[in-house]
CSV table of C-alpha atoms in Angstrom, one decimal:
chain,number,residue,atom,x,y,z
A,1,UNK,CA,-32.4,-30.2,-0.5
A,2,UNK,CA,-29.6,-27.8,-1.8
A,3,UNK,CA,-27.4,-29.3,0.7
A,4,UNK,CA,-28.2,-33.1,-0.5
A,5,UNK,CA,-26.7,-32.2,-4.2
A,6,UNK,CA,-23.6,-30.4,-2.5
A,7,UNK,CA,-23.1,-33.4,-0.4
A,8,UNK,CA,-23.8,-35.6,-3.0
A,9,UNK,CA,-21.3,-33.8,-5.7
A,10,UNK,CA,-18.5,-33.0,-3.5
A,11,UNK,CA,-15.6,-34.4,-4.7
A,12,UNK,CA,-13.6,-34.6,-1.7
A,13,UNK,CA,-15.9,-37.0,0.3
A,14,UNK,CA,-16.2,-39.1,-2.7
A,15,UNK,CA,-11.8,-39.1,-3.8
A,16,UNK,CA,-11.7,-40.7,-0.4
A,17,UNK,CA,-10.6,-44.0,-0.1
A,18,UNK,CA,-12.4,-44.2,3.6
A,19,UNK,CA,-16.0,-45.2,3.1
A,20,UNK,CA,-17.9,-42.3,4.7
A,21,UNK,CA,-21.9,-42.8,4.9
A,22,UNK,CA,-24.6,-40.5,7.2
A,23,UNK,CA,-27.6,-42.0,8.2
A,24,UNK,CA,-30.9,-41.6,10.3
A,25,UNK,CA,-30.5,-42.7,14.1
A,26,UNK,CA,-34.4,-43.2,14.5
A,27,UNK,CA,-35.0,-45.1,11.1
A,28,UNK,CA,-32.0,-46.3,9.9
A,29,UNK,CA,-31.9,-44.5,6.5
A,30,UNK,CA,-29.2,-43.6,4.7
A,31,UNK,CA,-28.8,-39.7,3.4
A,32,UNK,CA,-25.7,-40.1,2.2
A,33,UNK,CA,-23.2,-42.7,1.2
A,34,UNK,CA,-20.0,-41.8,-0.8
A,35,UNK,CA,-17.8,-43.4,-4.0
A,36,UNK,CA,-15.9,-46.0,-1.8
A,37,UNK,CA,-18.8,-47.2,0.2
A,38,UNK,CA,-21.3,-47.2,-3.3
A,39,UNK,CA,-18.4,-49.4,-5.0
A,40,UNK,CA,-17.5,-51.9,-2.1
A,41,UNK,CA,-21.4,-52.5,-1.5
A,42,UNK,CA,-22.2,-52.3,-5.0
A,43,UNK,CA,-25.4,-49.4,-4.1
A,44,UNK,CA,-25.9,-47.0,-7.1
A,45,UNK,CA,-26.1,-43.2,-6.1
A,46,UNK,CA,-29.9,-43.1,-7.0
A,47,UNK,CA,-30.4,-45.8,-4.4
A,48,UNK,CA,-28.9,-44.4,-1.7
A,49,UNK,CA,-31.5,-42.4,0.1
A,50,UNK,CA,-34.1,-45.3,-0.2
A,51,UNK,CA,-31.9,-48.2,1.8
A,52,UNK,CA,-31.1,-48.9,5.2
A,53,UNK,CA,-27.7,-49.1,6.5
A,54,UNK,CA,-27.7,-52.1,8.4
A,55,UNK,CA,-29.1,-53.8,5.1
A,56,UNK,CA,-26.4,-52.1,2.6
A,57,UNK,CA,-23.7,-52.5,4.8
A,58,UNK,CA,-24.3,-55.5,6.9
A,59,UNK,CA,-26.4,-57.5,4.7
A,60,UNK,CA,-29.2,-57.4,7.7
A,61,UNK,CA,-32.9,-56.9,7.5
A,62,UNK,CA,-32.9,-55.3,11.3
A,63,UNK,CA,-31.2,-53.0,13.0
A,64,UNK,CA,-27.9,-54.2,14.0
A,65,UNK,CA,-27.4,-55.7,17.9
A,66,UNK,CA,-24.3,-54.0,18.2
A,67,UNK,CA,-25.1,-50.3,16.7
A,68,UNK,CA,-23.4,-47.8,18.3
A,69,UNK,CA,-25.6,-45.3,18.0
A,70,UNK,CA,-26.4,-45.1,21.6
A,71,UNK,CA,-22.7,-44.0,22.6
A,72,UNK,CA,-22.8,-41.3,20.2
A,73,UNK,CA,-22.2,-37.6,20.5
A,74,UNK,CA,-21.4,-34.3,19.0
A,75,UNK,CA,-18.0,-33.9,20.7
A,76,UNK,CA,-15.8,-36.4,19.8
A,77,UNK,CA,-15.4,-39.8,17.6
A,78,UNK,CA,-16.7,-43.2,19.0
A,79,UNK,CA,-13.7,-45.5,17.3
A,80,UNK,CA,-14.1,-49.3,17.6
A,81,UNK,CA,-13.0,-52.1,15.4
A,82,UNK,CA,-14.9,-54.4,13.7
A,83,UNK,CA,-14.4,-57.6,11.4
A,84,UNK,CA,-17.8,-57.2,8.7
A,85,UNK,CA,-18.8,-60.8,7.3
A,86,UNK,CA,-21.1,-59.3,5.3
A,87,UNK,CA,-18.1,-57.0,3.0
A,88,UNK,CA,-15.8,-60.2,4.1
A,89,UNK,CA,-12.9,-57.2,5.4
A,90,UNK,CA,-12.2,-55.7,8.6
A,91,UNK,CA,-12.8,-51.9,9.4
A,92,UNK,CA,-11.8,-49.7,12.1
A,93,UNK,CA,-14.9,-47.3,12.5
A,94,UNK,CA,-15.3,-43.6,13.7
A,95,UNK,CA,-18.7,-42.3,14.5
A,96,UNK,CA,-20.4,-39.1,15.4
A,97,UNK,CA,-23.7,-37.6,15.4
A,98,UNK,CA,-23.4,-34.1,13.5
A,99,UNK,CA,-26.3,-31.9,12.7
A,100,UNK,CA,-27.6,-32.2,8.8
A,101,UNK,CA,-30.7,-30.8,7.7
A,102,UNK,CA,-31.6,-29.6,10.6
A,103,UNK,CA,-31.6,-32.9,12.8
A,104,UNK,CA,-29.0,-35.2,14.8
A,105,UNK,CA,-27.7,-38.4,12.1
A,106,UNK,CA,-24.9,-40.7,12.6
A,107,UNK,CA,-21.7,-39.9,10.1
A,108,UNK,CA,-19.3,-43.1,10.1
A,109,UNK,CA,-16.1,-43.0,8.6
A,110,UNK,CA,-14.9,-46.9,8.0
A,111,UNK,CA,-11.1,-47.6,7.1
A,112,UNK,CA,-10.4,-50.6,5.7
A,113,UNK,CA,-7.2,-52.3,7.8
A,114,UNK,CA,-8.1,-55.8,6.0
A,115,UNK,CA,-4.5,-56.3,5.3
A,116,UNK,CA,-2.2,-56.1,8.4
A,117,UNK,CA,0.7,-53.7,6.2
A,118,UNK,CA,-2.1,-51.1,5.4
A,119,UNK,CA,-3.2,-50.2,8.8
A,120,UNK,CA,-0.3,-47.9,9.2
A,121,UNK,CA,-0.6,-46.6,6.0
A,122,UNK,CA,-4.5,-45.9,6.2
A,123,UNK,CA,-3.9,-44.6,9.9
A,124,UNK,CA,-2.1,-41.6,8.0
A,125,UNK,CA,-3.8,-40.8,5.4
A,126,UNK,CA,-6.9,-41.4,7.2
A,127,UNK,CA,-5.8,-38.7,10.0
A,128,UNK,CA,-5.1,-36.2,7.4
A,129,UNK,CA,-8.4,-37.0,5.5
A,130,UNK,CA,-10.5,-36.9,8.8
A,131,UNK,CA,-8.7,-33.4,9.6
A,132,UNK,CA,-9.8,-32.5,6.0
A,133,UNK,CA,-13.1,-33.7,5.8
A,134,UNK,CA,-13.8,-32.0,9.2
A,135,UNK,CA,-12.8,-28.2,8.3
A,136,UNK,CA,-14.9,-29.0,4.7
A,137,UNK,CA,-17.7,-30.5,6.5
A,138,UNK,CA,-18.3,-28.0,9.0
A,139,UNK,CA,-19.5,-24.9,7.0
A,140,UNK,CA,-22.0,-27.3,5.2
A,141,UNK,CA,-23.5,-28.8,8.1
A,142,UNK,CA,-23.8,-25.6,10.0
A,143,UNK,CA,-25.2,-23.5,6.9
A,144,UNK,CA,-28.9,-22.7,7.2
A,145,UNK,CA,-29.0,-22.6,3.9
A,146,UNK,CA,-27.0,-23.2,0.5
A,147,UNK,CA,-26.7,-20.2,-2.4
């Protein structure tokens, strides 16, 4: 729980312009989802935790057909692009599963590359927030427990 409120009130997951969300694999839920993904989707904070993802984020009352979830791992990124009619933009997606509270979830970090002379600039920042997020991420994911 002590981990949910550092997660939640870390200010570097939510100054991100990437829309970074972490959700169950076997239900679908969402633990987390930060500033950029609560603005474009219009979710408030407090409603976070009791709304699927393929219903925030894809407009969807199932599971999506194409969910990735089964090519995920814990070594490396799964990066595909995809073109959301829900949001009306198109995304270039990075997922992983990552150990949080204790169990295997899906974290997904979505760039928006909507308009063709931002994909180099989001590529960039992107890279240098994903390094980021990675070395801040890590101790919180791996700590057994939060002082």
């Amino acid at each position: 729980m002590e981990q949910d409120m550092i997660l939640y009130g870390t200010p570097l997951l939510d100054e991100l312009e990437e829309i970074i969300y972490v959700s169950d694999i076997r239900d679908y839920s969402l633990l987390y989802l930060n500033r950029a993904g609560r603005s474009l989707t219009g979710l408030k904070q407090e409603d976070v935790r009791n709304s699927k993802c393929h219903r925030v984020l894809q407009g969807r009352d199932t599971p999506c057909p194409f969910c990735t979830n089964a090519k995920l791992s814990k070594d490396g990124f799964y990066v595909w692009e995809y073109e959301n009619p829900h949001l009306n933009k198109n995304f270039i997606v990075k997922d992983k599963l990552v150990e949080w509270e204790k169990k295997l979830v899906r974290m997904e970090v979505v760039m928006d590359v909507s308009r063709p002379e931002r994909t180099d600039e989001v590529i960039q920042r992107s890279l240098y927030g994903q390094n980021m997020l990675s070395s801040c991420m890590r101790p919180l994911i791996e700590a057994e427990s939060v002082v």
